[in-house]
Amino acid sequence: MNWERLLDVVREEGLQLVVQHLELVGISLFIAIIVALPVGILVTRFPLDRYAPQILAFLNTAQGVPSLAVVAIFLPIMGIGRVPSLFALTIYALLPIARNTIAGIEGVDPDVMEAARGMGMSPRRVLLRIELPLALPVIIAGIQTSAVLTVGTATLAHLIAGGGLGRLIFSGISMHRPEYIIAGSLMTAALAILIDQVIGLIHRWISARYSG
Amino acid sequence: MIQFNRVTKRYSSMARPAVDGLSLDVREGETCVFVGPSGCGKTTTLKMINRIFEPTAGEIFVNGENVLTQDQDQLRQGIGYVIQKTGLFPHYTVFENVATVPRLLKWEEGRVAARVRELLELVGLDPDENMQKFPRELSGGQSQRVGVARAMAADPPVMLMDEPFGAVDPITRTQLQNEFLTLQQKVRKTICFVTHDIDEAIKMGDRIAIMNHGQLVQYDTPENLLLAPADDFVAEFIGSDRSLKVLSLLPVRKVLKRQFRMVSETAELSTVRASFDASERNRLVVEDERGNLVGYVSRSDMDKAGSARGWNRFIKPFPAFLPPEATLRDALAVMLQHDIGAVPVMEGRRRFMGMIYLDDIRSYVGEAYQERDSDSSTQEGA
């Protein structure tokens, strides 16, 4: 074990890999939000709303599928590289966001909903002015979970040549260089904590504004 | 104003209809209270008016127009709606909550702001103090007041109230009820009001619709309901204390004695004694020179008072007062609580209006029943 070597690794490749990693996380999270939010909303609308509890249960279970399995499943279909990596990460990031969108909207006080509809707000207006703002803290919490998960999962992208901090970890394993493994893991963990804190800050700010 | 024409509502999950062939007219400016045991269909009935529920059969007209052929949102914007747990929007300020319907109707902001102020004052909330608060900062009673203000925002002729005072403590509830009655005197809306509390129904309703198993059992004024229940169910639902409930129909304002023997606090003892001699009562009301209420003196104390002066040290203050809108029932409760035979009625904190005596209450109940009996006998004769 050579500590100087560890610092060298961080200096030489660290920044580039962190940027790559953040790209993977950022892009897949962005797409996941764009897809999961409308899907989540759709599930709470007629006629799907009747099945919302079942869909919620399915999403909770699906979250249990190991991230490695998700990456592995798409390997034979999509091959290797950046795009397949992003695709697998996006799929994995979708679940917490969709789940929390549904749970957040379903969790809006039924009396508030009845008052809103009873005063003659259109369903669209109720969604935009009442349901989404009130569900927003829960939705943000979903994005937070998703982001942290994705930072970890994105290390697997290296396995299908997607780049990112996984490269340090996996080359460390194959070359028996513990300093590589430690550098990669620490940087990934730090990134996860940082992102968690930033979104947590946004979450608290939004909760203070929209809580009931 | 609101007409039900053989309205039926069936839920697929239930064997019998929730509302079964209901026909009823609510007159303009009247408060109609729907009351009955839980599951009697009263809430369903109310919520069919603004189409939260759609009737399975029959028609409902509001102001001559069939609600089923109107645009749902437009219909609802024209009907005030108050629910039990207020349903205030937690992320909106009090101002934004009350402004909801005016903004839906695209009023310009100046008009909205003026209207919100006016309404908050109307329901007894200081606009400057409360406008920027969020619902979580309000007490239960305040929330309900905001709920009422919000429902009245666009001045709808019709208001629906679903157990509006059901979720607050008994003291606040009485207060809200009294305020609401005063308010309704001013605004004269056509109101449909749901409650499971027969006392509330008697107090609030111009007319009461008693329902059971989805059917209308009796639709009548509170007085007729109490004095002539249509059947055993109604009699039982009203309760065995219905003669006592008759008391809650009458505000003390209408029964109080304005003319009665009083003594001035500056009078001589002989004058006071003479007043007692001329009166059958054991207590006399004492007033000051300007006619304000001071308290009372009792006969036995005057017998003890030796000197001509200083009798006024025996003056005792009244332990309780009643506002003019309190009912005879309230008056009776106060009398029993303080073990007194008379209670002064005060408007505001200062203006003395008169006295309520226990005998007056007794004779009022007696008369109500006698009138009723002679009424029915003449009808039978004719």
Coordinates of C-alpha atoms in Angstrom, one line a residue:
Chain A
M1 CA 0.0 0.0 0.0
N2 CA 1.5 3.3 -1.1
W3 CA -0.2 6.5 0.1
E4 CA 1.7 8.7 -2.3
R5 CA 0.5 6.6 -5.1
L6 CA -3.0 7.1 -3.9
L7 CA -2.7 10.9 -4.1
D8 CA -1.1 10.6 -7.5
V9 CA -4.1 8.6 -8.7
V10 CA -6.5 11.3 -7.5
R11 CA -4.4 14.1 -9.0
E12 CA -3.9 12.5 -12.3
E13 CA -7.3 10.9 -13.1
G14 CA -9.6 12.2 -10.3
L15 CA -11.1 15.3 -11.8
Q16 CA -11.7 13.8 -15.2
L17 CA -13.4 10.7 -13.7
V18 CA -15.5 12.8 -11.3
V19 CA -16.7 14.9 -14.2
Q20 CA -17.5 11.8 -16.2
H21 CA -19.3 10.3 -13.2
L22 CA -21.3 13.4 -12.7
E23 CA -22.3 13.4 -16.3
L24 CA -23.6 9.9 -16.0
V25 CA -25.5 10.7 -12.9
G26 CA -26.8 14.1 -14.1
I27 CA -28.0 12.9 -17.5
S28 CA -29.7 9.8 -16.3
L29 CA -31.3 11.6 -13.4
F30 CA -32.5 14.4 -15.6
I31 CA -34.1 11.9 -18.1
A32 CA -35.5 9.9 -15.2
I33 CA -37.2 13.0 -13.8
I34 CA -38.7 13.9 -17.1
V35 CA -40.1 10.4 -17.6
A36 CA -41.0 9.4 -14.0
L37 CA -42.8 12.6 -13.1
P38 CA -45.5 12.4 -15.9
V39 CA -45.8 8.7 -15.5
G40 CA -46.3 9.1 -11.8
I41 CA -48.9 11.8 -12.3
L42 CA -50.6 9.6 -15.0
V43 CA -50.9 6.8 -12.5
T44 CA -52.9 9.0 -10.1
R45 CA -55.3 10.1 -12.9
F46 CA -58.5 8.4 -14.0
P47 CA -58.7 5.5 -15.0
L48 CA -55.3 4.3 -13.7
D49 CA -55.8 5.8 -10.2
R50 CA -57.7 2.7 -9.2
Y51 CA -54.6 0.7 -9.6
A52 CA -52.3 3.2 -8.0
P53 CA -51.8 1.1 -4.8
Q54 CA -50.8 -2.0 -6.8
I55 CA -48.5 0.0 -9.1
L56 CA -46.9 1.5 -6.0
A57 CA -46.4 -1.9 -4.5
F58 CA -44.8 -3.1 -7.8
L59 CA -42.4 -0.1 -7.9
N60 CA -41.4 -0.8 -4.3
T61 CA -40.6 -4.4 -5.1
A62 CA -38.8 -3.5 -8.4
Q63 CA -36.5 -1.4 -6.3
G64 CA -35.1 -4.6 -4.8
V65 CA -33.7 -5.7 -8.2
P66 CA -29.9 -5.4 -7.8
S67 CA -28.3 -2.6 -9.8
L68 CA -25.7 -5.0 -11.2
A69 CA -28.6 -7.1 -12.6
V70 CA -30.0 -4.0 -14.3
V71 CA -26.7 -3.3 -16.0
A72 CA -26.3 -7.0 -16.9
I73 CA -29.8 -7.2 -18.4
F74 CA -29.2 -4.4 -20.9
L75 CA -25.7 -5.7 -21.9
P76 CA -26.8 -8.3 -24.5
I77 CA -29.6 -6.0 -25.9
M78 CA -27.7 -2.7 -26.1
G79 CA -24.1 -3.7 -26.1
I80 CA -21.5 -1.6 -24.4
G81 CA -20.6 2.1 -24.1
R82 CA -22.0 5.3 -22.8
V83 CA -25.5 5.1 -24.1
P84 CA -26.3 1.7 -22.7
S85 CA -24.8 2.8 -19.4
L86 CA -27.1 5.9 -19.3
F87 CA -30.0 3.8 -20.3
A88 CA -29.5 1.3 -17.5
L89 CA -28.9 4.1 -14.9
T90 CA -32.0 5.9 -16.1
I91 CA -34.2 2.8 -15.7
Y92 CA -32.8 2.4 -12.2
A93 CA -33.3 6.1 -11.3
L94 CA -36.9 6.1 -12.5
L95 CA -38.3 4.0 -9.7
P96 CA -37.9 6.1 -6.6
I97 CA -39.0 9.2 -8.4
A98 CA -42.1 7.6 -9.9
R99 CA -42.9 5.9 -6.6
N100 CA -42.6 9.2 -4.6
T101 CA -44.6 11.1 -7.2
I102 CA -47.5 8.7 -6.8
A103 CA -47.1 8.5 -3.0
G104 CA -46.9 12.3 -2.7
I105 CA -50.0 12.9 -4.8
E106 CA -52.0 10.1 -3.2
G107 CA -51.0 11.6 0.2
V108 CA -52.6 15.0 -0.4
D109 CA -55.4 15.5 2.2
P110 CA -58.6 14.3 0.6
D111 CA -60.5 17.2 2.3
V112 CA -58.2 19.6 0.5
M113 CA -58.9 17.9 -2.8
E114 CA -62.6 17.9 -2.2
A115 CA -62.6 21.6 -1.3
A116 CA -60.6 22.4 -4.4
R117 CA -62.9 20.5 -6.7
G118 CA -65.9 21.7 -4.8
M119 CA -65.0 25.3 -5.4
G120 CA -64.9 24.7 -9.2
M121 CA -61.2 24.4 -9.9
S122 CA -60.6 22.4 -13.0
P123 CA -58.8 19.0 -12.6
R124 CA -55.8 20.6 -14.4
R125 CA -55.7 23.5 -12.1
V126 CA -56.1 21.2 -9.0
L127 CA -53.1 19.2 -10.3
L128 CA -50.9 22.3 -10.9
R129 CA -51.9 24.5 -8.0
I130 CA -52.8 22.0 -5.3
E131 CA -51.6 18.4 -5.8
L132 CA -48.1 19.0 -7.3
P133 CA -47.1 21.8 -4.8
L134 CA -48.3 19.7 -1.9
A135 CA -46.6 16.6 -3.2
L136 CA -43.4 18.4 -4.0
P137 CA -41.5 17.7 -0.8
V138 CA -42.1 14.0 -1.2
I139 CA -41.2 14.1 -4.9
I140 CA -37.9 15.9 -4.1
A141 CA -37.2 13.3 -1.5
G142 CA -37.6 10.7 -4.3
I143 CA -35.2 12.6 -6.5
Q144 CA -32.8 12.7 -3.6
T145 CA -33.0 8.9 -3.0
S146 CA -32.6 8.4 -6.7
A147 CA -29.6 10.6 -7.0
V148 CA -27.7 9.0 -4.2
L149 CA -28.5 5.5 -5.6
T150 CA -27.4 6.5 -9.0
V151 CA -24.0 7.9 -7.8
G152 CA -23.3 4.4 -6.4
T153 CA -24.8 2.5 -9.3
A154 CA -22.9 4.6 -11.8
T155 CA -19.6 2.9 -10.7
L156 CA -20.9 -0.2 -12.5
A157 CA -21.0 1.7 -15.8
H158 CA -17.3 1.0 -16.1
L159 CA -18.2 -2.7 -16.6
I160 CA -19.8 -1.9 -19.9
A161 CA -17.3 0.8 -20.8
G162 CA -19.4 3.7 -19.7
G163 CA -16.6 5.5 -17.8
G164 CA -16.8 7.2 -14.4
L165 CA -15.3 6.5 -11.0
G166 CA -15.9 2.8 -11.4
R167 CA -12.8 2.6 -13.5
L168 CA -10.6 3.3 -10.5
I169 CA -12.3 0.7 -8.4
F170 CA -12.4 -2.1 -11.0
S171 CA -8.9 -1.5 -12.2
G172 CA -7.7 -1.6 -8.6
I173 CA -9.4 -4.9 -8.2
S174 CA -7.9 -6.5 -11.3
M175 CA -4.4 -5.0 -10.8
H176 CA -4.3 -5.6 -7.0
R177 CA -3.8 -1.9 -6.3
P178 CA -5.8 -1.2 -3.1
E179 CA -5.0 2.6 -3.4
Y180 CA -7.0 2.7 -6.7
I181 CA -10.0 1.0 -5.0
I182 CA -9.8 3.3 -2.0
A183 CA -9.5 6.4 -4.1
G184 CA -12.4 5.4 -6.3
S185 CA -14.6 4.4 -3.4
L186 CA -13.9 7.5 -1.3
M187 CA -14.5 9.8 -4.2
T188 CA -17.8 8.0 -5.0
A189 CA -18.9 8.2 -1.4
A190 CA -18.0 11.9 -1.1
L191 CA -19.9 12.6 -4.3
A192 CA -23.0 10.8 -2.9
I193 CA -22.8 12.6 0.4
L194 CA -22.4 16.0 -1.4
I195 CA -25.3 15.4 -3.7
D196 CA -27.5 14.1 -0.8
Q197 CA -26.7 17.3 1.2
V198 CA -27.4 19.7 -1.7
I199 CA -30.8 18.1 -2.5
G200 CA -31.5 17.8 1.2
L201 CA -31.1 21.6 1.4
I202 CA -33.5 22.1 -1.5
H203 CA -35.9 19.6 0.2
R204 CA -35.9 21.5 3.4
W205 CA -36.4 24.8 1.7
I206 CA -39.4 23.5 -0.3
S207 CA -40.9 21.7 2.8
A208 CA -40.9 25.0 4.7
R209 CA -42.8 26.7 1.9
Y210 CA -45.3 24.0 1.1
S211 CA -45.8 21.9 4.2
G212 CA -49.3 21.7 5.7
Chain B
M1 CA -84.3 28.0 -5.0
I2 CA -83.0 24.4 -4.7
Q3 CA -85.4 21.7 -5.9
F4 CA -85.0 18.0 -5.6
N5 CA -87.2 16.1 -8.0
R6 CA -87.4 12.3 -7.1
V7 CA -83.6 12.1 -6.7
T8 CA -82.1 8.6 -6.2
K9 CA -78.5 7.7 -5.7
R10 CA -77.3 4.2 -5.8
Y11 CA -73.8 3.0 -5.1
S12 CA -72.8 -0.3 -6.7
S13 CA -71.4 -1.5 -3.5
M14 CA -74.6 -1.1 -1.5
A15 CA -77.8 -3.1 -1.6
R16 CA -80.2 -0.3 -0.9
P17 CA -80.0 3.2 -2.4
A18 CA -78.2 5.9 -0.4
V19 CA -80.8 8.4 -1.3
D20 CA -84.2 7.1 -2.4
G21 CA -86.7 9.2 -4.4
L22 CA -86.0 12.4 -2.6
S23 CA -88.3 15.4 -3.4
L24 CA -87.9 18.6 -1.6
D25 CA -87.8 22.4 -2.1
V26 CA -85.4 24.7 -0.3
R27 CA -86.8 28.2 -0.3
E28 CA -84.7 31.3 -1.2
G29 CA -82.9 32.8 1.8
E30 CA -83.7 29.8 4.1
T31 CA -81.4 27.5 5.9
C32 CA -82.4 23.9 5.3
V33 CA -80.7 21.5 7.7
F34 CA -80.4 17.8 6.7
V35 CA -80.1 15.7 9.7
G36 CA -80.3 12.0 10.5
P37 CA -78.3 9.0 11.8
S38 CA -75.1 8.2 9.9
G39 CA -75.7 6.5 6.6
C40 CA -79.1 8.1 6.2
G41 CA -78.0 9.8 3.0
K42 CA -77.8 13.4 4.2
T43 CA -74.3 14.0 3.0
T44 CA -74.9 12.3 -0.3
T45 CA -77.9 14.5 -0.8
L46 CA -75.9 17.7 -0.1
K47 CA -73.1 16.6 -2.4
M48 CA -75.4 15.9 -5.3
I49 CA -76.3 19.6 -5.4
N50 CA -72.7 20.6 -6.5
R51 CA -72.2 17.3 -8.3
I52 CA -69.5 15.9 -6.1
F53 CA -71.8 12.9 -6.5
E54 CA -74.0 12.4 -9.5
P55 CA -77.6 11.3 -9.0
T56 CA -78.5 7.9 -10.4
A57 CA -82.0 9.2 -11.2
G58 CA -84.1 12.3 -10.8
E59 CA -83.3 16.0 -11.2
I60 CA -81.9 18.8 -9.1
F61 CA -82.5 22.4 -9.9
V62 CA -80.6 25.3 -8.5
N63 CA -82.3 28.7 -9.2
G64 CA -84.4 27.0 -11.8
E65 CA -81.5 25.4 -13.7
N66 CA -80.9 21.7 -13.9
V67 CA -77.4 21.1 -12.3
L68 CA -76.8 18.1 -14.5
T69 CA -76.9 20.0 -17.7
Q70 CA -74.5 22.7 -16.5
D71 CA -70.7 22.8 -16.7
Q72 CA -69.5 21.2 -13.5
D73 CA -66.8 23.7 -12.7
Q74 CA -69.0 26.8 -13.5
L75 CA -71.8 25.3 -11.3
R76 CA -69.4 24.9 -8.4
Q77 CA -67.9 28.3 -8.7
G78 CA -71.4 29.6 -8.1
I79 CA -72.1 27.6 -5.0
G80 CA -70.3 28.2 -1.7
Y81 CA -68.9 25.0 -0.2
V82 CA -67.8 24.5 3.4
I83 CA -66.6 21.1 4.7
Q84 CA -66.0 19.8 8.2
K85 CA -62.3 19.7 8.2
T86 CA -62.2 23.1 6.3
G87 CA -60.0 21.8 3.5
L88 CA -58.0 25.0 3.6
F89 CA -55.1 24.8 1.2
P90 CA -52.1 24.4 3.5
H91 CA -49.6 26.0 1.1
Y92 CA -51.8 29.1 0.5
T93 CA -52.0 32.0 2.9
V94 CA -55.4 33.0 4.4
F95 CA -55.6 35.7 1.8
E96 CA -54.9 33.3 -1.1
N97 CA -57.3 30.7 0.3
V98 CA -60.2 33.2 0.4
A99 CA -59.2 34.7 -3.0
T100 CA -59.5 31.2 -4.7
V101 CA -62.9 31.6 -6.4
P102 CA -62.7 35.3 -7.2
R103 CA -59.4 34.5 -9.0
L104 CA -61.0 31.5 -10.8
L105 CA -63.6 34.0 -11.9
K106 CA -60.7 36.3 -13.1
W107 CA -61.6 39.3 -10.9
E108 CA -59.0 42.0 -11.1
E109 CA -56.6 41.9 -8.1
G110 CA -57.7 45.2 -6.5
R111 CA -61.3 43.9 -6.3
V112 CA -60.0 40.5 -5.0
A113 CA -58.0 42.2 -2.2
A114 CA -61.0 44.5 -1.2
R115 CA -63.3 41.5 -1.1
V116 CA -60.9 39.4 1.0
R117 CA -60.7 42.2 3.6
E118 CA -64.4 42.6 3.7
L119 CA -65.0 38.9 4.2
L120 CA -62.4 38.4 6.9
E121 CA -64.0 41.3 8.8
L122 CA -67.5 39.8 8.2
V123 CA -66.4 36.4 9.8
G124 CA -64.7 38.2 12.7
L125 CA -61.1 38.0 11.8
D126 CA -58.8 41.0 11.7
P127 CA -57.6 41.1 8.1
D128 CA -54.2 42.8 8.8
E129 CA -53.4 40.3 11.5
N130 CA -54.5 37.2 9.7
M131 CA -54.2 37.7 5.9
Q132 CA -50.6 36.5 5.6
K133 CA -50.9 33.6 8.0
F134 CA -50.8 30.0 6.8
P135 CA -53.7 27.7 7.9
R136 CA -51.3 25.8 10.2
E137 CA -51.0 29.0 12.3
L138 CA -54.8 29.2 12.9
S139 CA -56.9 27.7 15.7
G140 CA -59.7 25.3 14.8
G141 CA -62.3 28.1 15.1
Q142 CA -60.3 30.5 13.0
S143 CA -59.8 27.9 10.3
Q144 CA -63.5 27.3 10.1
R145 CA -64.1 31.1 9.9
V146 CA -61.7 31.3 7.0
G147 CA -63.5 28.3 5.4
V148 CA -66.8 30.2 5.6
A149 CA -65.2 33.3 4.2
R150 CA -63.7 31.4 1.3
A151 CA -67.0 29.8 0.5
M152 CA -68.7 33.2 0.5
A153 CA -65.9 34.9 -1.5
A154 CA -67.7 35.3 -4.8
D155 CA -71.0 36.0 -3.1
P156 CA -72.8 32.9 -4.2
P157 CA -76.6 32.8 -3.6
V158 CA -76.4 29.2 -2.5
M159 CA -74.1 27.7 0.2
L160 CA -73.5 24.0 1.1
M161 CA -72.2 23.3 4.5
D162 CA -71.2 19.7 5.4
E163 CA -71.0 19.5 9.2
P164 CA -69.1 22.8 9.2
F165 CA -68.8 23.0 13.0
G166 CA -68.3 19.3 13.6
A167 CA -64.6 19.4 14.2
V168 CA -64.3 22.1 16.8
D169 CA -64.7 22.0 20.6
P170 CA -68.1 22.6 22.1
I171 CA -67.4 26.2 23.2
T172 CA -66.0 27.3 19.9
R173 CA -68.9 25.5 18.2
T174 CA -71.6 27.4 20.1
Q175 CA -69.7 30.6 19.3
L176 CA -69.4 29.8 15.6
Q177 CA -73.1 28.9 15.5
N178 CA -74.1 32.2 17.0
E179 CA -71.9 34.1 14.7
F180 CA -73.2 32.2 11.8
L181 CA -76.8 33.0 12.7
T182 CA -76.0 36.7 13.0
L183 CA -74.2 36.5 9.6
Q184 CA -77.0 34.8 7.9
Q185 CA -79.4 37.5 9.2
K186 CA -77.3 39.9 7.2
V187 CA -76.5 37.9 4.0
R188 CA -79.7 35.8 3.7
K189 CA -78.1 33.0 1.6
T190 CA -80.0 29.9 0.6
I191 CA -78.1 27.3 2.7
C192 CA -78.1 23.6 2.8
F193 CA -76.5 22.4 6.0
V194 CA -75.7 18.8 7.1
T195 CA -75.3 17.8 10.7
H196 CA -75.9 14.7 12.8
D197 CA -76.6 16.8 15.8
I198 CA -80.3 17.5 16.2
D199 CA -79.7 20.4 18.6
E200 CA -77.6 22.1 16.0
A201 CA -80.3 21.4 13.4
I202 CA -82.9 23.0 15.6
K203 CA -80.8 26.0 16.3
M204 CA -79.5 26.7 12.8
G205 CA -82.4 25.6 10.6
D206 CA -85.4 27.5 9.2
R207 CA -86.5 24.1 8.1
I208 CA -85.2 20.7 9.0
A209 CA -85.2 17.6 6.7
I210 CA -85.0 14.5 8.8
M211 CA -83.7 11.5 6.8
N212 CA -83.5 7.8 7.5
H213 CA -82.4 5.0 5.2
G214 CA -82.1 7.4 2.3
Q215 CA -85.7 8.7 2.6
L216 CA -87.1 12.0 3.8
V217 CA -89.1 11.3 6.9
Q218 CA -90.2 14.8 7.8
Y219 CA -89.5 18.3 6.3
D220 CA -90.7 21.0 8.6
T221 CA -89.9 24.0 10.7
P222 CA -88.0 23.2 14.0
E223 CA -91.1 24.2 15.9
N224 CA -93.4 21.8 14.1
L225 CA -90.9 19.1 14.3
L226 CA -90.6 19.4 18.1
L227 CA -94.3 19.9 18.7
A228 CA -95.6 17.4 16.2
P229 CA -93.1 14.8 15.1
A230 CA -94.4 12.8 12.1
D231 CA -93.7 9.4 13.5
D232 CA -91.9 7.4 16.2
F233 CA -88.6 7.6 14.4
V234 CA -88.6 11.4 14.4
A235 CA -89.8 11.6 18.0
E236 CA -87.1 9.3 19.1
F237 CA -84.5 11.0 17.0
I238 CA -85.4 14.4 18.5
G239 CA -85.2 12.8 21.9
S240 CA -87.3 12.6 25.0
D241 CA -86.1 16.1 26.0
R242 CA -87.9 17.7 23.2
S243 CA -89.9 20.0 25.5
L244 CA -86.5 21.2 26.6
K245 CA -85.4 21.7 23.1
V246 CA -88.3 23.9 22.4
L247 CA -86.4 26.3 24.5
S248 CA -83.5 26.5 22.1
L249 CA -85.9 27.9 19.5
L250 CA -86.4 31.2 21.2
P251 CA -83.7 33.9 21.7
V252 CA -84.0 35.6 25.1
R253 CA -84.3 38.9 23.1
K254 CA -87.9 38.0 22.4
V255 CA -88.9 36.9 25.9
L256 CA -87.0 39.3 28.1
K257 CA -88.8 41.7 30.4
R258 CA -88.0 45.3 29.8
Q259 CA -90.4 46.7 32.4
F260 CA -89.9 45.5 35.9
R261 CA -89.4 46.9 39.3
M262 CA -85.9 48.3 39.9
V263 CA -84.4 50.3 42.7
S264 CA -81.8 53.0 42.4
E265 CA -78.5 52.5 44.3
T266 CA -79.0 56.0 45.7
A267 CA -82.5 55.3 47.1
E268 CA -83.3 55.4 50.8
L269 CA -83.7 52.0 52.6
S270 CA -87.3 52.8 53.2
T271 CA -87.9 53.1 49.4
V272 CA -86.2 49.7 48.9
R273 CA -88.3 48.1 51.6
A274 CA -91.4 49.6 50.0
S275 CA -90.4 48.1 46.7
F276 CA -90.0 44.7 48.3
D277 CA -93.4 45.0 49.9
A278 CA -95.0 45.8 46.6
S279 CA -93.3 42.9 44.9
E280 CA -93.6 39.2 45.2
R281 CA -90.0 38.6 44.3
N282 CA -87.3 38.0 46.8
R283 CA -84.7 39.9 44.9
L284 CA -84.6 43.3 43.3
V285 CA -82.4 44.6 40.5
V286 CA -80.4 47.7 41.4
E287 CA -79.5 50.3 38.8
D288 CA -77.3 53.4 39.0
E289 CA -78.5 56.9 38.2
R290 CA -77.9 56.5 34.4
G291 CA -79.9 53.2 34.3
N292 CA -76.8 50.9 34.2
L293 CA -77.1 47.6 35.9
V294 CA -75.3 47.5 39.3
G295 CA -76.5 44.1 40.8
Y296 CA -79.2 42.9 43.0
V297 CA -80.3 42.9 46.6
S298 CA -82.3 40.2 48.4
R299 CA -85.3 40.7 50.7
S300 CA -83.6 38.9 53.7
D301 CA -80.6 41.2 53.5
M302 CA -82.8 44.3 53.5
D303 CA -84.6 43.0 56.6
K304 CA -81.1 42.8 58.3
A305 CA -80.0 46.2 57.1
G306 CA -80.4 48.4 60.1
S307 CA -79.5 51.9 59.2
A308 CA -81.2 54.0 56.5
R309 CA -77.9 54.4 54.7
G310 CA -75.4 51.8 53.8
W311 CA -78.0 49.3 52.6
N312 CA -76.2 49.3 49.3
R313 CA -73.3 47.3 50.8
F314 CA -75.7 44.3 50.4
I315 CA -75.8 44.8 46.7
K316 CA -74.4 41.7 45.0
P317 CA -73.2 41.6 41.3
F318 CA -74.9 39.1 39.0
P319 CA -72.8 36.0 38.5
A320 CA -73.6 35.8 34.8
F321 CA -75.1 37.7 31.9
L322 CA -76.6 36.6 28.6
P323 CA -76.3 38.2 25.1
P324 CA -79.6 38.9 23.5
E325 CA -79.1 36.2 20.9
A326 CA -78.7 33.5 23.5
T327 CA -81.6 31.0 23.7
L328 CA -84.0 30.3 26.5
R329 CA -82.1 27.0 26.9
D330 CA -78.9 28.9 27.5
A331 CA -80.7 31.1 30.0
L332 CA -82.0 28.0 31.8
A333 CA -78.5 26.5 31.9
V334 CA -77.1 29.6 33.4
M335 CA -79.8 29.8 36.0
L336 CA -79.2 26.2 37.0
Q337 CA -75.5 26.6 37.0
H338 CA -75.5 29.7 39.3
D339 CA -78.6 28.7 41.2
I340 CA -80.4 32.0 40.4
G341 CA -83.9 32.7 39.3
A342 CA -83.2 35.6 37.0
V343 CA -80.4 36.6 34.6
P344 CA -79.7 40.0 33.1
V345 CA -79.5 40.4 29.3
M346 CA -76.7 42.6 28.1
E347 CA -76.0 43.8 24.7
G348 CA -72.2 44.0 24.2
R349 CA -70.5 44.5 27.6
R350 CA -72.4 47.5 28.7
R351 CA -76.0 48.0 27.5
F352 CA -78.5 46.5 29.9
M353 CA -81.6 45.3 28.0
G354 CA -83.7 43.5 30.6
M355 CA -84.1 40.4 32.6
I356 CA -85.1 36.8 32.0
Y357 CA -87.0 35.1 34.8
L358 CA -87.4 31.4 35.4
D359 CA -91.2 31.8 35.5
D360 CA -91.1 33.3 32.0
I361 CA -89.3 30.3 30.7
R362 CA -91.8 27.9 32.3
S363 CA -94.8 29.8 31.0
Y364 CA -93.4 30.0 27.5
V365 CA -93.0 26.2 27.3
G366 CA -96.5 25.7 28.7
E367 CA -98.0 28.2 26.1
A368 CA -96.2 26.6 23.2
Y369 CA -97.8 23.2 23.9
Q370 CA -101.2 24.7 24.6
E371 CA -101.2 26.6 21.4
R372 CA -100.3 23.5 19.6
D373 CA -103.1 21.5 21.1
S374 CA -105.7 24.1 20.4
D375 CA -104.4 24.4 16.8
S376 CA -104.7 20.7 16.2
S377 CA -108.2 20.5 17.7
T378 CA -109.5 23.4 15.6
Q379 CA -108.0 21.7 12.5
E380 CA -109.7 18.4 13.4
G381 CA -113.0 20.3 14.0
A382 CA -112.8 22.0 10.6

